[in-house]
Every structure is written in C-alpha cells, then in structure tokens.
Amino acid sequence: DRLKKLMANEARIAKLAELDVDAVVVLPFSREFAAQSPEDFLNACFGGGVPRHIHIGSDFHFGRKAAGNVESLRAWGAARGMEVHGHELLAEGGVPVTATRIRHLLGEGKVREADELLGRAWALSGTVRPGRGEGRDFGFATANLEVAPIMMAIGEGVYACYAVVDGQRYKAAVNVGVPATFADASTANIEVHLLDFNRDIYGDAIEVEFVEWLRPMRVFDSLDELIATVQGNIAWVRENL
C-alpha cells in the first residue's frame, strides 16, 4: 500500500540524530500542499531560507502532478545560489531500492528480503492494550499492540521477531491479522508473545523487529491443533533467533 509509512516521523528523527544531523525540519504535508505548482511548492518549503546544497534521488518529483523534477529544481536553485545534487538510486539485483519496493515485500510477508534492502530489521512500534485473553487461557500470554493504521505495512501471518521493552530485547512470536479460528473475532491485531517474559506492560510502548515469516493465518479444526501449532512457532523462535 503506497500510503503506508515504513517509519514513524519520531523514528526517522531519532535515526537522523544518531548521524549527528544538526537540525530536522518536518513540514506538514497535505493534499493542498502537494497540489501547489512546482515553484509554489519550493517557495513553501524554503521560505525560511534556501540551503547552499541539496541532495535528492535522480527520480525525485514534486509539485502538482509531479511536474517538478531534478532539472527544474536545479534551475530554481541556481537563481538563488543553491546547488542541487541528484544521485542515482541504490540498486539491489539490478532493481532500484525504493520505499515502494520495500512496502510490497512487507505486504507479502517477505520480511527477510525487506530487511536486506533496509540494512536493518523493519520495526513497528505501538502501545500495549488489553486483548481478548485467549492466549493467556491457552498458556501463551500475548501483548496486544495498538498501531496506527498508516504504519501497518506488514502482511498478515505469524512472524519470528524481537520485541524491545524498556530497552531490553526479547525473542517473540508475533501474530498479525484477524484470529480466524474464533468466530467472533473481526478486528486485525498484532499479538506479541514475548519469550521468558512475565510483566504487566499494559499502556507501555514497545517496538517489534520483524525477522522471519513463519506461516500464514489459518483456521484450525480444534483448539488442540491451534495450541500445538502456536507452541511449535514459539519453539522455532526460541531455537532459531
């Protein structure tokens, strides 16, 4: 889904801070903002001051109907003492590495391939909320993660992950999607079972790093089959992460 974000703004800013970037400016982006002519778009972006240099990808477009490009940006910048550097996109396997490509991989559950392109594990953050309670009843309690819909780039399925709680990483088996075995379940969740963990974290924010897709969502014929399968998923995570 092109509208899904790979990183929250807060996470982007934190990553940039690790690189010793002096300042980050976040512009509120809306349909009205995007619908401006290329020149008005640039004037709105740089109204507070034009930088001496700007670095962009060679496929960069901006303004109404994506009419602005590297060359028009260069012309605009030259009149204002700004030098524009257009860079060829990094490629992997002969195909450019783009956010769209990574979104498609995540949407198909191909987290290993997505992580290779990102150079890190793709992660999702959210707040732990009370859930339905079946997991605890069956012996594997889960933290139910509330995540903004715009951040849900990952496809349905069961994944091997790491969960970060208060700076500590734990192995985790994670279910993404509607628990299809239960007839009254209709809302997609992210259910996180943290291995060797027994704390009340309701209301806490945790981060989940996706490492490996394990299996698709499915309807089980019995609760015994469901429990055995989940126990097998947990065992795989324990032995392989």
PDB file of C-alpha atoms in Angstrom:
ATOM      1  CA  ASP A   1       0.000   0.000   0.000  1.00  0.00           C
ATOM      2  CA  ARG A   2       1.626   3.207  -1.163  1.00  0.00           C
ATOM      3  CA  LEU A   3       0.061   5.162   1.732  1.00  0.00           C
ATOM      4  CA  LYS A   4       1.657   3.037   4.455  1.00  0.00           C
ATOM      5  CA  LYS A   5       4.694   4.530   6.180  1.00  0.00           C
ATOM      6  CA  LEU A   6       7.852   2.495   6.716  1.00  0.00           C
ATOM      7  CA  MET A   7       8.915   4.633   9.688  1.00  0.00           C
ATOM      8  CA  ALA A   8       7.108   6.993  12.011  1.00  0.00           C
ATOM      9  CA  ASN A   9       8.374  10.569  11.971  1.00  0.00           C
ATOM     10  CA  GLU A  10       9.678  10.179  15.522  1.00  0.00           C
ATOM     11  CA  ALA A  11      11.736   7.138  14.481  1.00  0.00           C
ATOM     12  CA  ARG A  12      13.122   8.968  11.442  1.00  0.00           C
ATOM     13  CA  ILE A  13      14.201  11.911  13.555  1.00  0.00           C
ATOM     14  CA  ALA A  14      15.833   9.581  16.101  1.00  0.00           C
ATOM     15  CA  LYS A  15      17.802   7.816  13.333  1.00  0.00           C
ATOM     16  CA  LEU A  16      18.939  11.154  11.894  1.00  0.00           C
ATOM     17  CA  ALA A  17      20.022  12.276  15.367  1.00  0.00           C
ATOM     18  CA  GLU A  18      22.280   9.204  15.552  1.00  0.00           C
ATOM     19  CA  LEU A  19      24.021  10.541  12.425  1.00  0.00           C
ATOM     20  CA  ASP A  20      24.733  13.893  14.135  1.00  0.00           C
ATOM     21  CA  VAL A  21      22.385  15.859  11.882  1.00  0.00           C
ATOM     22  CA  ASP A  22      22.209  19.411  13.238  1.00  0.00           C
ATOM     23  CA  ALA A  23      18.543  20.107  12.527  1.00  0.00           C
ATOM     24  CA  VAL A  24      15.456  18.429  11.065  1.00  0.00           C
ATOM     25  CA  VAL A  25      12.504  20.359   9.651  1.00  0.00           C
ATOM     26  CA  VAL A  26       9.208  18.466   9.367  1.00  0.00           C
ATOM     27  CA  LEU A  27       6.728  20.101   7.004  1.00  0.00           C
ATOM     28  CA  PRO A  28       3.008  19.301   7.387  1.00  0.00           C
ATOM     29  CA  PHE A  29       2.147  17.520   4.132  1.00  0.00           C
ATOM     30  CA  SER A  30      -1.420  17.630   2.801  1.00  0.00           C
ATOM     31  CA  ARG A  31      -3.274  17.308  -0.495  1.00  0.00           C
ATOM     32  CA  GLU A  32      -3.357  21.094  -0.703  1.00  0.00           C
ATOM     33  CA  PHE A  33       0.375  21.318  -0.112  1.00  0.00           C
ATOM     34  CA  ALA A  34       1.101  18.671  -2.761  1.00  0.00           C
ATOM     35  CA  ALA A  35      -1.254  20.349  -5.260  1.00  0.00           C
ATOM     36  CA  GLN A  36       0.831  23.513  -5.477  1.00  0.00           C
ATOM     37  CA  SER A  37       2.727  24.334  -8.657  1.00  0.00           C
ATOM     38  CA  PRO A  38       6.391  23.241  -8.509  1.00  0.00           C
ATOM     39  CA  GLU A  39       7.569  26.813  -7.908  1.00  0.00           C
ATOM     40  CA  ASP A  40       4.999  27.468  -5.172  1.00  0.00           C
ATOM     41  CA  PHE A  41       5.903  24.109  -3.638  1.00  0.00           C
ATOM     42  CA  LEU A  42       9.574  25.106  -3.417  1.00  0.00           C
ATOM     43  CA  ASN A  43       8.773  28.568  -2.113  1.00  0.00           C
ATOM     44  CA  ALA A  44       6.680  26.985   0.638  1.00  0.00           C
ATOM     45  CA  CYS A  45       9.443  24.503   1.517  1.00  0.00           C
ATOM     46  CA  PHE A  46      12.290  27.004   1.573  1.00  0.00           C
ATOM     47  CA  GLY A  47      10.508  30.204   2.523  1.00  0.00           C
ATOM     48  CA  GLY A  48      12.553  30.382   5.715  1.00  0.00           C
ATOM     49  CA  GLY A  49      15.906  30.192   3.938  1.00  0.00           C
ATOM     50  CA  VAL A  50      17.473  28.435   0.954  1.00  0.00           C
ATOM     51  CA  PRO A  51      20.240  25.902   1.714  1.00  0.00           C
ATOM     52  CA  ARG A  52      23.565  26.073  -0.114  1.00  0.00           C
ATOM     53  CA  HIS A  53      23.346  22.418  -1.194  1.00  0.00           C
ATOM     54  CA  ILE A  54      20.510  19.911  -1.514  1.00  0.00           C
ATOM     55  CA  HIS A  55      20.840  16.171  -2.222  1.00  0.00           C
ATOM     56  CA  ILE A  56      17.985  14.209  -3.831  1.00  0.00           C
ATOM     57  CA  GLY A  57      17.385  10.994  -5.738  1.00  0.00           C
ATOM     58  CA  SER A  58      17.513  11.189  -9.532  1.00  0.00           C
ATOM     59  CA  ASP A  59      13.825  10.189  -9.719  1.00  0.00           C
ATOM     60  CA  PHE A  60      12.647  12.966  -7.391  1.00  0.00           C
ATOM     61  CA  HIS A  61       9.449  14.759  -8.458  1.00  0.00           C
ATOM     62  CA  PHE A  62       7.436  17.406  -6.670  1.00  0.00           C
ATOM     63  CA  GLY A  63       4.504  19.788  -7.028  1.00  0.00           C
ATOM     64  CA  ARG A  64       1.159  19.356  -8.779  1.00  0.00           C
ATOM     65  CA  LYS A  65       1.028  16.235 -10.965  1.00  0.00           C
ATOM     66  CA  ALA A  66       4.694  15.610 -10.049  1.00  0.00           C
ATOM     67  CA  ALA A  67       5.630  18.216 -12.654  1.00  0.00           C
ATOM     68  CA  GLY A  68       8.814  19.294 -10.871  1.00  0.00           C
ATOM     69  CA  ASN A  69      11.989  17.246 -11.322  1.00  0.00           C
ATOM     70  CA  VAL A  70      15.734  17.429 -10.742  1.00  0.00           C
ATOM     71  CA  GLU A  71      16.330  19.795 -13.652  1.00  0.00           C
ATOM     72  CA  SER A  72      13.590  22.234 -12.669  1.00  0.00           C
ATOM     73  CA  LEU A  73      14.878  22.178  -9.097  1.00  0.00           C
ATOM     74  CA  ARG A  74      18.372  22.941 -10.377  1.00  0.00           C
ATOM     75  CA  ALA A  75      17.052  25.915 -12.350  1.00  0.00           C
ATOM     76  CA  TRP A  76      15.157  27.212  -9.324  1.00  0.00           C
ATOM     77  CA  GLY A  77      18.189  26.709  -7.085  1.00  0.00           C
ATOM     78  CA  ALA A  78      20.678  28.303  -9.477  1.00  0.00           C
ATOM     79  CA  ALA A  79      18.760  31.574  -9.327  1.00  0.00           C
ATOM     80  CA  ARG A  80      19.078  31.518  -5.536  1.00  0.00           C
ATOM     81  CA  GLY A  81      22.638  30.285  -5.044  1.00  0.00           C
ATOM     82  CA  MET A  82      21.636  26.708  -4.218  1.00  0.00           C
ATOM     83  CA  GLU A  83      23.484  23.752  -5.735  1.00  0.00           C
ATOM     84  CA  VAL A  84      21.392  20.633  -6.421  1.00  0.00           C
ATOM     85  CA  HIS A  85      22.984  17.165  -6.347  1.00  0.00           C
ATOM     86  CA  GLY A  86      20.957  14.387  -7.999  1.00  0.00           C
ATOM     87  CA  HIS A  87      22.047  10.863  -7.060  1.00  0.00           C
ATOM     88  CA  GLU A  88      21.333   7.587  -8.820  1.00  0.00           C
ATOM     89  CA  LEU A  89      19.269   5.218  -6.696  1.00  0.00           C
ATOM     90  CA  LEU A  90      20.970   2.368  -4.898  1.00  0.00           C
ATOM     91  CA  ALA A  91      20.113  -0.896  -6.667  1.00  0.00           C
ATOM     92  CA  GLU A  92      19.944  -4.488  -5.495  1.00  0.00           C
ATOM     93  CA  GLY A  93      19.664  -7.302  -8.033  1.00  0.00           C
ATOM     94  CA  GLY A  94      19.518  -4.736 -10.808  1.00  0.00           C
ATOM     95  CA  VAL A  95      16.355  -3.154  -9.370  1.00  0.00           C
ATOM     96  CA  PRO A  96      16.350   0.225  -7.548  1.00  0.00           C
ATOM     97  CA  VAL A  97      15.871   0.095  -3.790  1.00  0.00           C
ATOM     98  CA  THR A  98      12.755   2.189  -3.154  1.00  0.00           C
ATOM     99  CA  ALA A  99      10.181   2.554  -0.391  1.00  0.00           C
ATOM    100  CA  THR A 100       7.535   1.171  -2.766  1.00  0.00           C
ATOM    101  CA  ARG A 101       9.587  -1.975  -3.369  1.00  0.00           C
ATOM    102  CA  ILE A 102      10.058  -2.489   0.364  1.00  0.00           C
ATOM    103  CA  ARG A 103       6.335  -1.942   1.042  1.00  0.00           C
ATOM    104  CA  HIS A 104       5.453  -4.622  -1.493  1.00  0.00           C
ATOM    105  CA  LEU A 105       7.836  -7.096   0.156  1.00  0.00           C
ATOM    106  CA  LEU A 106       6.441  -6.378   3.620  1.00  0.00           C
ATOM    107  CA  GLY A 107       2.874  -6.660   2.360  1.00  0.00           C
ATOM    108  CA  GLU A 108       3.708 -10.149   1.062  1.00  0.00           C
ATOM    109  CA  GLY A 109       5.340 -11.140   4.355  1.00  0.00           C
ATOM    110  CA  LYS A 110       8.825 -11.230   2.812  1.00  0.00           C
ATOM    111  CA  VAL A 111      10.473  -9.602   5.798  1.00  0.00           C
ATOM    112  CA  ARG A 112      13.901 -11.161   5.256  1.00  0.00           C
ATOM    113  CA  GLU A 113      14.135  -9.634   1.764  1.00  0.00           C
ATOM    114  CA  ALA A 114      12.797  -6.303   3.050  1.00  0.00           C
ATOM    115  CA  ASP A 115      15.296  -6.292   5.919  1.00  0.00           C
ATOM    116  CA  GLU A 116      18.155  -6.931   3.488  1.00  0.00           C
ATOM    117  CA  LEU A 117      17.162  -3.881   1.435  1.00  0.00           C
ATOM    118  CA  LEU A 118      16.758  -1.741   4.551  1.00  0.00           C
ATOM    119  CA  GLY A 119      20.045  -2.861   6.066  1.00  0.00           C
ATOM    120  CA  ARG A 120      18.221  -3.472   9.356  1.00  0.00           C
ATOM    121  CA  ALA A 121      15.167  -5.237  10.706  1.00  0.00           C
ATOM    122  CA  TRP A 122      11.931  -3.458   9.816  1.00  0.00           C
ATOM    123  CA  ALA A 123      10.255  -2.442  13.062  1.00  0.00           C
ATOM    124  CA  LEU A 124       6.825  -1.410  14.241  1.00  0.00           C
ATOM    125  CA  SER A 125       6.016   0.451  17.464  1.00  0.00           C
ATOM    126  CA  GLY A 126       2.770   0.608  19.357  1.00  0.00           C
ATOM    127  CA  THR A 127       1.069   0.727  22.734  1.00  0.00           C
ATOM    128  CA  VAL A 128       0.063  -2.434  24.612  1.00  0.00           C
ATOM    129  CA  ARG A 129      -3.707  -2.644  25.132  1.00  0.00           C
ATOM    130  CA  PRO A 130      -5.945  -5.261  26.798  1.00  0.00           C
ATOM    131  CA  GLY A 131      -6.849  -8.017  24.352  1.00  0.00           C
ATOM    132  CA  ARG A 132      -9.300 -10.895  24.089  1.00  0.00           C
ATOM    133  CA  GLY A 133      -7.444 -13.105  26.597  1.00  0.00           C
ATOM    134  CA  GLU A 134      -7.422 -16.427  24.710  1.00  0.00           C
ATOM    135  CA  GLY A 135      -3.619 -16.615  24.661  1.00  0.00           C
ATOM    136  CA  ARG A 136      -3.295 -16.451  28.434  1.00  0.00           C
ATOM    137  CA  ASP A 137      -6.032 -19.065  28.795  1.00  0.00           C
ATOM    138  CA  PHE A 138      -4.072 -21.389  26.487  1.00  0.00           C
ATOM    139  CA  GLY A 139      -0.716 -20.867  28.208  1.00  0.00           C
ATOM    140  CA  PHE A 140       0.945 -18.275  25.965  1.00  0.00           C
ATOM    141  CA  ALA A 141       0.030 -14.758  27.039  1.00  0.00           C
ATOM    142  CA  THR A 142       0.286 -12.044  24.396  1.00  0.00           C
ATOM    143  CA  ALA A 143       0.758  -8.302  24.418  1.00  0.00           C
ATOM    144  CA  ASN A 144      -1.829  -6.803  22.081  1.00  0.00           C
ATOM    145  CA  LEU A 145      -0.291  -3.915  20.214  1.00  0.00           C
ATOM    146  CA  GLU A 146      -2.291  -0.867  19.154  1.00  0.00           C
ATOM    147  CA  VAL A 147      -0.696   0.519  15.985  1.00  0.00           C
ATOM    148  CA  ALA A 148      -1.740   3.449  13.804  1.00  0.00           C
ATOM    149  CA  PRO A 149      -3.286   2.072  10.557  1.00  0.00           C
ATOM    150  CA  ILE A 150      -0.899   4.150   8.432  1.00  0.00           C
ATOM    151  CA  MET A 151       2.017   2.176   9.929  1.00  0.00           C
ATOM    152  CA  MET A 152       0.560  -1.278   9.130  1.00  0.00           C
ATOM    153  CA  ALA A 153       2.720  -2.076   6.116  1.00  0.00           C
ATOM    154  CA  ILE A 154       3.212  -5.724   7.118  1.00  0.00           C
ATOM    155  CA  GLY A 155       1.103  -8.538   5.670  1.00  0.00           C
ATOM    156  CA  GLU A 156      -0.939 -10.999   7.721  1.00  0.00           C
ATOM    157  CA  GLY A 157       0.803 -14.031   9.146  1.00  0.00           C
ATOM    158  CA  VAL A 158       2.899 -15.337  12.023  1.00  0.00           C
ATOM    159  CA  TYR A 159       6.433 -13.991  12.372  1.00  0.00           C
ATOM    160  CA  ALA A 160       9.617 -14.562  14.345  1.00  0.00           C
ATOM    161  CA  CYS A 161      10.586 -11.227  15.885  1.00  0.00           C
ATOM    162  CA  TYR A 162      12.420  -9.397  18.594  1.00  0.00           C
ATOM    163  CA  ALA A 163      10.413  -7.162  20.919  1.00  0.00           C
ATOM    164  CA  VAL A 164      12.083  -4.237  22.656  1.00  0.00           C
ATOM    165  CA  VAL A 165      10.658  -3.372  26.087  1.00  0.00           C
ATOM    166  CA  ASP A 166      12.360  -0.660  28.163  1.00  0.00           C
ATOM    167  CA  GLY A 167      15.483  -1.023  26.048  1.00  0.00           C
ATOM    168  CA  GLN A 168      15.682  -4.814  26.525  1.00  0.00           C
ATOM    169  CA  ARG A 169      15.282  -7.160  23.525  1.00  0.00           C
ATOM    170  CA  TYR A 170      13.253 -10.351  23.864  1.00  0.00           C
ATOM    171  CA  LYS A 171      12.595 -13.124  21.371  1.00  0.00           C
ATOM    172  CA  ALA A 172       8.961 -13.026  20.301  1.00  0.00           C
ATOM    173  CA  ALA A 173       6.396 -14.914  18.222  1.00  0.00           C
ATOM    174  CA  VAL A 174       4.050 -12.396  16.626  1.00  0.00           C
ATOM    175  CA  ASN A 175       0.624 -12.866  15.044  1.00  0.00           C
ATOM    176  CA  VAL A 176      -0.501 -10.183  12.580  1.00  0.00           C
ATOM    177  CA  GLY A 177      -4.139 -10.245  11.464  1.00  0.00           C
ATOM    178  CA  VAL A 178      -7.580 -11.458  12.498  1.00  0.00           C
ATOM    179  CA  PRO A 179      -7.531 -14.608  14.702  1.00  0.00           C
ATOM    180  CA  ALA A 180      -9.621 -16.584  12.228  1.00  0.00           C
ATOM    181  CA  THR A 181     -10.269 -19.602  14.473  1.00  0.00           C
ATOM    182  CA  PHE A 182     -12.539 -17.514  16.717  1.00  0.00           C
ATOM    183  CA  ALA A 183     -15.875 -16.775  15.058  1.00  0.00           C
ATOM    184  CA  ASP A 184     -16.474 -13.522  16.957  1.00  0.00           C
ATOM    185  CA  ALA A 185     -13.090 -12.018  16.044  1.00  0.00           C
ATOM    186  CA  SER A 186     -13.224  -9.425  13.310  1.00  0.00           C
ATOM    187  CA  THR A 187     -10.583  -6.807  14.094  1.00  0.00           C
ATOM    188  CA  ALA A 188      -6.999  -7.220  12.902  1.00  0.00           C
ATOM    189  CA  ASN A 189      -4.485  -7.184  15.726  1.00  0.00           C
ATOM    190  CA  ILE A 190      -0.802  -7.548  16.390  1.00  0.00           C
ATOM    191  CA  GLU A 191      -0.396 -10.113  19.168  1.00  0.00           C
ATOM    192  CA  VAL A 192       3.113 -10.387  20.607  1.00  0.00           C
ATOM    193  CA  HIS A 193       4.182 -13.366  22.731  1.00  0.00           C
ATOM    194  CA  LEU A 194       7.469 -12.481  24.441  1.00  0.00           C
ATOM    195  CA  LEU A 195       9.578 -15.471  25.434  1.00  0.00           C
ATOM    196  CA  ASP A 196      10.781 -15.658  29.053  1.00  0.00           C
ATOM    197  CA  PHE A 197       8.807 -12.567  29.994  1.00  0.00           C
ATOM    198  CA  ASN A 198       6.214 -12.149  32.732  1.00  0.00           C
ATOM    199  CA  ARG A 199       5.386  -8.495  33.406  1.00  0.00           C
ATOM    200  CA  ASP A 200       2.324  -6.293  33.191  1.00  0.00           C
ATOM    201  CA  ILE A 201       3.069  -3.826  30.384  1.00  0.00           C
ATOM    202  CA  TYR A 202      -0.431  -2.506  29.640  1.00  0.00           C
ATOM    203  CA  GLY A 203      -0.122   1.070  28.446  1.00  0.00           C
ATOM    204  CA  ASP A 204       3.578   0.719  27.653  1.00  0.00           C
ATOM    205  CA  ALA A 205       5.078   1.383  24.232  1.00  0.00           C
ATOM    206  CA  ILE A 206       7.081  -1.465  22.706  1.00  0.00           C
ATOM    207  CA  GLU A 207       8.901  -1.934  19.421  1.00  0.00           C
ATOM    208  CA  VAL A 208       8.733  -5.136  17.362  1.00  0.00           C
ATOM    209  CA  GLU A 209      11.549  -6.024  14.935  1.00  0.00           C
ATOM    210  CA  PHE A 210      10.376  -8.438  12.211  1.00  0.00           C
ATOM    211  CA  VAL A 211      12.946 -11.093  11.300  1.00  0.00           C
ATOM    212  CA  GLU A 212      11.271 -14.102   9.649  1.00  0.00           C
ATOM    213  CA  TRP A 213       7.850 -15.091   8.279  1.00  0.00           C
ATOM    214  CA  LEU A 214       6.763 -18.434   9.763  1.00  0.00           C
ATOM    215  CA  ARG A 215       3.325 -19.284   8.385  1.00  0.00           C
ATOM    216  CA  PRO A 216       0.082 -17.791   7.020  1.00  0.00           C
ATOM    217  CA  MET A 217      -3.044 -17.156   9.048  1.00  0.00           C
ATOM    218  CA  ARG A 218      -5.367 -20.155   9.064  1.00  0.00           C
ATOM    219  CA  VAL A 219      -8.467 -21.626  10.675  1.00  0.00           C
ATOM    220  CA  PHE A 220      -7.755 -24.601  12.939  1.00  0.00           C
ATOM    221  CA  ASP A 221     -10.082 -27.563  13.265  1.00  0.00           C
ATOM    222  CA  SER A 222      -9.656 -27.720  17.041  1.00  0.00           C
ATOM    223  CA  LEU A 223      -8.164 -25.799  19.936  1.00  0.00           C
ATOM    224  CA  ASP A 224      -5.679 -28.631  20.463  1.00  0.00           C
ATOM    225  CA  GLU A 225      -4.399 -28.161  16.913  1.00  0.00           C
ATOM    226  CA  LEU A 226      -4.171 -24.390  17.441  1.00  0.00           C
ATOM    227  CA  ILE A 227      -2.257 -24.756  20.714  1.00  0.00           C
ATOM    228  CA  ALA A 228       0.164 -27.315  19.246  1.00  0.00           C
ATOM    229  CA  THR A 229       0.865 -25.097  16.241  1.00  0.00           C
ATOM    230  CA  VAL A 230       1.482 -21.992  18.357  1.00  0.00           C
ATOM    231  CA  GLN A 231       3.747 -23.964  20.677  1.00  0.00           C
ATOM    232  CA  GLY A 232       5.688 -25.090  17.594  1.00  0.00           C
ATOM    233  CA  ASN A 233       6.008 -21.481  16.424  1.00  0.00           C
ATOM    234  CA  ILE A 234       7.329 -20.445  19.838  1.00  0.00           C
ATOM    235  CA  ALA A 235       9.818 -23.326  19.851  1.00  0.00           C
ATOM    236  CA  TRP A 236      11.087 -22.271  16.398  1.00  0.00           C
ATOM    237  CA  VAL A 237      11.655 -18.729  17.633  1.00  0.00           C
ATOM    238  CA  ARG A 238      13.478 -19.947  20.734  1.00  0.00           C
ATOM    239  CA  GLU A 239      15.795 -22.216  18.748  1.00  0.00           C
ATOM    240  CA  ASN A 240      16.477 -20.042  15.701  1.00  0.00           C
ATOM    241  CA  LEU A 241      16.691 -16.425  16.868  1.00  0.00           C
TER     242      LEU A 241
END
